[in-house]
PDB file of C-alpha atoms in Angstrom:
ATOM      1  CA  MET A 119      50.212 205.743 103.539  1.00 64.00           C
ATOM      2  CA  ALA A 120      51.119 202.805 105.755  1.00 79.00           C
ATOM      3  CA  LYS A 121      54.361 200.986 105.152  1.00 90.00           C
ATOM      4  CA  PHE A 122      54.319 197.250 104.416  1.00 89.00           C
ATOM      5  CA  VAL A 123      56.185 195.239 107.037  1.00 90.00           C
ATOM      6  CA  TYR A 124      56.401 191.501 106.516  1.00 90.00           C
ATOM      7  CA  ARG A 125      56.493 189.966 109.968  1.00 92.00           C
ATOM      8  CA  MET A 126      58.399 186.875 108.811  1.00 93.00           C
ATOM      9  CA  GLN A 127      61.026 188.792 106.818  1.00 93.00           C
ATOM     10  CA  ASN A 128      63.804 187.486 109.079  1.00 95.00           C
ATOM     11  CA  ILE A 129      62.828 183.910 108.170  1.00 94.00           C
ATOM     12  CA  LEU A 130      62.842 184.778 104.452  1.00 94.00           C
ATOM     13  CA  ASP A 131      66.274 186.396 104.861  1.00 95.00           C
ATOM     14  CA  LEU A 132      67.523 183.271 106.612  1.00 96.00           C
ATOM     15  CA  LYS A 133      66.183 181.061 103.818  1.00 95.00           C
ATOM     16  CA  GLN A 134      67.961 183.232 101.255  1.00 96.00           C
ATOM     17  CA  LYS A 135      71.241 182.926 103.165  1.00 97.00           C
ATOM     18  CA  LEU A 136      70.809 179.156 103.440  1.00 96.00           C
ATOM     19  CA  GLU A 137      70.208 178.984  99.713  1.00 97.00           C
ATOM     20  CA  GLU A 138      73.408 180.922  99.031  1.00 97.00           C
ATOM     21  CA  GLN A 139      75.341 178.525 101.277  1.00 98.00           C
ATOM     22  CA  GLU A 140      73.863 175.499  99.524  1.00 97.00           C
ATOM     23  CA  LYS A 141      74.707 177.029  96.136  1.00 97.00           C
ATOM     24  CA  ALA A 142      78.299 177.372  97.305  1.00 98.00           C
ATOM     25  CA  ASN A 143      78.314 173.785  98.605  1.00 97.00           C
ATOM     26  CA  PHE A 144      76.886 172.553  95.324  1.00 97.00           C
ATOM     27  CA  GLY A 145      79.528 174.497  93.406  1.00 98.00           C
ATOM     28  CA  LEU A 146      82.263 172.891  95.494  1.00 98.00           C
ATOM     29  CA  ALA A 147      80.757 169.432  94.947  1.00 98.00           C
ATOM     30  CA  VAL A 148      80.606 170.000  91.182  1.00 98.00           C
ATOM     31  CA  ALA A 149      84.206 171.220  91.174  1.00 98.00           C
ATOM     32  CA  ARG A 150      85.322 168.148  93.130  1.00 98.00           C
ATOM     33  CA  TYR A 151      83.416 165.848  90.757  1.00 98.00           C
ATOM     34  CA  ASN A 152      85.015 167.525  87.725  1.00 98.00           C
ATOM     35  CA  GLU A 153      88.434 167.230  89.350  1.00 98.00           C
ATOM     36  CA  GLU A 154      87.942 163.520  90.014  1.00 98.00           C
ATOM     37  CA  GLN A 155      86.719 163.018  86.442  1.00 98.00           C
ATOM     38  CA  GLN A 156      89.855 164.740  85.155  1.00 98.00           C
ATOM     39  CA  LYS A 157      92.053 162.491  87.302  1.00 98.00           C
ATOM     40  CA  LEU A 158      90.221 159.484  85.854  1.00 97.00           C
ATOM     41  CA  ARG A 159      90.848 160.702  82.290  1.00 97.00           C
ATOM     42  CA  ASP A 160      94.529 161.263  83.111  1.00 97.00           C
ATOM     43  CA  ILE A 161      94.878 157.719  84.458  1.00 97.00           C
ATOM     44  CA  MET A 162      93.153 156.306  81.385  1.00 97.00           C
ATOM     45  CA  LEU A 163      95.480 158.252  79.112  1.00 97.00           C
ATOM     46  CA  ARG A 164      98.538 157.068  81.024  1.00 96.00           C
ATOM     47  CA  GLN A 165      97.309 153.470  80.854  1.00 96.00           C
ATOM     48  CA  ALA A 166      96.732 153.785  77.104  1.00 96.00           C
ATOM     49  CA  ALA A 167     100.222 155.241  76.701  1.00 96.00           C
ATOM     50  CA  TYR A 168     101.751 152.300  78.607  1.00 94.00           C
ATOM     51  CA  GLU A 169      99.752 149.830  76.499  1.00 94.00           C
ATOM     52  CA  LYS A 170     100.920 151.527  73.310  1.00 94.00           C
ATOM     53  CA  HIS A 171     104.481 151.488  74.594  1.00 92.00           C
ATOM     54  CA  LEU A 172     104.150 147.769  75.393  1.00 91.00           C
ATOM     55  CA  LYS A 173     102.906 147.115  71.867  1.00 91.00           C
ATOM     56  CA  ASP A 174     105.782 149.144  70.416  1.00 88.00           C
ATOM     57  CA  ILE A 175     108.488 147.360  72.431  1.00 87.00           C
ATOM     58  CA  SER A 176     107.018 143.953  71.605  1.00 85.00           C
ATOM     59  CA  ILE A 177     107.901 144.529  67.953  1.00 85.00           C
ATOM     60  CA  GLY A 178     111.508 144.073  66.913  1.00 77.00           C
ATOM     61  CA  ASP A 179     114.200 143.510  69.524  1.00 80.00           C
ATOM     62  CA  ILE A 180     112.592 142.147  72.676  1.00 81.00           C
ATOM     63  CA  ASP A 181     113.741 143.588  76.016  1.00 83.00           C
ATOM     64  CA  ILE A 182     112.225 141.333  78.712  1.00 88.00           C
ATOM     65  CA  LYS A 183     113.066 143.748  81.511  1.00 91.00           C
ATOM     66  CA  GLU A 184     111.319 146.690  79.815  1.00 90.00           C
ATOM     67  CA  ILE A 185     108.303 144.515  78.911  1.00 90.00           C
ATOM     68  CA  ARG A 186     107.959 143.415  82.562  1.00 93.00           C
ATOM     69  CA  SER A 187     108.311 147.018  83.711  1.00 94.00           C
ATOM     70  CA  CYS A 188     105.663 148.151  81.251  1.00 93.00           C
ATOM     71  CA  LYS A 189     103.272 145.326  82.240  1.00 94.00           C
ATOM     72  CA  SER A 190     103.800 146.243  85.873  1.00 96.00           C
ATOM     73  CA  ALA A 191     102.985 149.864  85.103  1.00 95.00           C
ATOM     74  CA  ILE A 192      99.819 148.792  83.255  1.00 95.00           C
ATOM     75  CA  ALA A 193      98.751 146.691  86.258  1.00 96.00           C
ATOM     76  CA  ALA A 194      99.381 149.659  88.560  1.00 96.00           C
ATOM     77  CA  MET A 195      97.294 151.861  86.262  1.00 96.00           C
ATOM     78  CA  LYS A 196      94.443 149.327  86.408  1.00 97.00           C
ATOM     79  CA  VAL A 197      94.515 149.459  90.215  1.00 97.00           C
ATOM     80  CA  ALA A 198      94.659 153.243  90.150  1.00 97.00           C
ATOM     81  CA  LEU A 199      91.801 153.264  87.635  1.00 97.00           C
ATOM     82  CA  ARG A 200      89.562 151.143  89.909  1.00 97.00           C
ATOM     83  CA  SER A 201      90.413 153.343  92.864  1.00 97.00           C
ATOM     84  CA  GLN A 202      89.704 156.499  90.883  1.00 98.00           C
ATOM     85  CA  LEU A 203      86.378 155.106  89.667  1.00 97.00           C
ATOM     86  CA  ILE A 204      85.382 154.745  93.326  1.00 98.00           C
ATOM     87  CA  GLU A 205      86.429 158.350  93.996  1.00 98.00           C
ATOM     88  CA  VAL A 206      84.414 159.563  90.991  1.00 98.00           C
ATOM     89  CA  SER A 207      81.398 157.652  92.270  1.00 98.00           C
ATOM     90  CA  LYS A 208      81.768 159.200  95.740  1.00 98.00           C
ATOM     91  CA  ALA A 209      82.104 162.678  94.241  1.00 98.00           C
ATOM     92  CA  GLN A 210      79.037 162.084  92.064  1.00 98.00           C
ATOM     93  CA  LYS A 211      76.971 160.986  95.079  1.00 98.00           C
ATOM     94  CA  ALA A 212      78.134 164.034  97.046  1.00 98.00           C
ATOM     95  CA  MET A 213      77.206 166.251  94.101  1.00 98.00           C
ATOM     96  CA  GLU A 214      73.728 164.697  93.882  1.00 98.00           C
ATOM     97  CA  ASN A 215      73.226 165.124  97.645  1.00 98.00           C
ATOM     98  CA  ALA A 216      74.255 168.769  97.366  1.00 97.00           C
ATOM     99  CA  ARG A 217      71.844 169.203  94.444  1.00 98.00           C
ATOM    100  CA  ARG A 218      68.976 167.699  96.469  1.00 98.00           C
ATOM    101  CA  LYS A 219      69.746 169.941  99.450  1.00 97.00           C
ATOM    102  CA  LEU A 220      69.917 172.985  97.189  1.00 97.00           C
ATOM    103  CA  ASN A 221      66.582 172.130  95.574  1.00 98.00           C
ATOM    104  CA  ALA A 222      64.942 171.662  98.983  1.00 97.00           C
ATOM    105  CA  VAL A 223      66.271 174.988 100.263  1.00 97.00           C
ATOM    106  CA  MET A 224      65.215 176.745  97.051  1.00 97.00           C
ATOM    107  CA  MET A 225      61.692 175.359  97.395  1.00 97.00           C
ATOM    108  CA  GLU A 226      61.509 176.591 100.996  1.00 96.00           C
ATOM    109  CA  ARG A 227      62.702 180.056  99.981  1.00 96.00           C
ATOM    110  CA  LYS A 228      60.195 180.201  97.130  1.00 97.00           C
ATOM    111  CA  MET A 229      57.424 179.147  99.506  1.00 96.00           C
ATOM    112  CA  HIS A 230      58.346 181.978 101.888  1.00 95.00           C
ATOM    113  CA  GLU A 231      58.486 184.442  99.002  1.00 96.00           C
ATOM    114  CA  LYS A 232      54.971 183.365  97.978  1.00 97.00           C
ATOM    115  CA  LEU A 233      53.809 183.878 101.560  1.00 95.00           C
ATOM    116  CA  ARG A 234      55.349 187.355 101.492  1.00 96.00           C
ATOM    117  CA  GLU A 235      53.592 188.125  98.190  1.00 96.00           C
ATOM    118  CA  HIS A 236      50.263 186.995  99.655  1.00 96.00           C
ATOM    119  CA  ALA A 237      50.834 189.134 102.753  1.00 95.00           C
ATOM    120  CA  PHE A 238      51.636 192.115 100.524  1.00 95.00           C
ATOM    121  CA  GLU A 239      48.470 191.534  98.475  1.00 96.00           C
ATOM    122  CA  GLU A 240      46.438 191.386 101.687  1.00 95.00           C
ATOM    123  CA  PHE A 241      48.100 194.615 102.796  1.00 95.00           C
ATOM    124  CA  LEU A 242      47.138 196.296  99.510  1.00 94.00           C
ATOM    125  CA  ASP A 243      43.581 194.963  99.806  1.00 94.00           C
ATOM    126  CA  GLU A 244      43.343 196.369 103.341  1.00 93.00           C
ATOM    127  CA  ILE A 245      44.568 199.758 102.132  1.00 93.00           C
ATOM    128  CA  ASP A 246      41.982 199.665  99.318  1.00 93.00           C
ATOM    129  CA  ARG A 247      39.240 198.824 101.824  1.00 93.00           C
ATOM    130  CA  GLU A 248      40.309 201.669 104.103  1.00 91.00           C
ATOM    131  CA  GLU A 249      40.443 204.113 101.192  1.00 91.00           C
ATOM    132  CA  SER A 250      36.986 202.978 100.051  1.00 91.00           C
ATOM    133  CA  LYS A 251      35.670 203.406 103.576  1.00 90.00           C
ATOM    134  CA  ILE A 252      37.106 206.928 103.794  1.00 88.00           C
ATOM    135  CA  THR A 253      35.713 207.765 100.359  1.00 89.00           C
ATOM    136  CA  ASP A 254      32.294 206.415 101.345  1.00 84.00           C
ATOM    137  CA  GLU A 255      32.373 208.442 104.555  1.00 84.00           C
ATOM    138  CA  LEU A 256      33.307 211.588 102.631  1.00 84.00           C
ATOM    139  CA  VAL A 257      30.561 211.005 100.085  1.00 83.00           C
ATOM    140  CA  SER A 258      28.036 210.341 102.845  1.00 81.00           C
ATOM    141  CA  TYR A 259      29.175 213.409 104.785  1.00 75.00           C
ATOM    142  CA  THR A 260      29.031 215.580 101.669  1.00 75.00           C
ATOM    143  CA  TYR A 261      25.621 214.184 100.710  1.00 70.00           C
ATOM    144  CA  PHE A 262      24.297 214.621 104.229  1.00 70.00           C
ATOM    145  CA  ASN A 263      25.584 218.203 104.428  1.00 71.00           C
ATOM    146  CA  ASN A 264      24.240 219.076 100.972  1.00 69.00           C
ATOM    147  CA  SER A 265      20.814 217.587 101.703  1.00 65.00           C
ATOM    148  CA  SER A 266      20.566 219.419 105.043  1.00 62.00           C
ATOM    149  CA  GLU A 267      21.438 222.728 103.324  1.00 62.00           C
ATOM    150  CA  ASP A 268      18.691 222.164 100.777  1.00 57.00           C
ATOM    151  CA  ASP A 269      16.089 222.028 103.554  1.00 54.00           C
TER     152      ASP A 269
END
C-alpha cells in the first residue's frame, strides 16, 4: 500500500512551531499583567494603610510633623498609583495583542490541518479507486477466462 505524504507538511510543522511560540509569548504577557496587577494592589494597600495611620494619629495628641509625613506619603502613593495604573494598562494591551496574535496563528494552523485532512481523504479515495479498478480488472479477467473455457 502507498504511504501518505503531505507535500505541505513542512508548512504545517512551521505553523505548529509558531503557535507554540505565540503561546509562550501570551503566557509571558499574562504573567506580566498579573505582576502589574499585584503591584497595583500592593500600592493600594499601602495607601490605605497610610490613610488609616493618618486617621489614627489625628485622634488624641496631634503631632504635626508625623501628620505632614503621612500626608506626604499618601500623596506619593497617589502618584505611584497613577503610574502603576498606566503600567497595568500597557500590560493589558500587550496581553490582548498577544492573544490576537495567538488566535491568528491558531487559525492558520487549523486551516493547514484541514488542508492536510482533505489531502489525506483524497489519498484514501484514490487508493479506493485503484483497488476498485484492480478488482474490476480481476473480475473481468476471471469472467473472460471462464467464458472462453465454456466455449
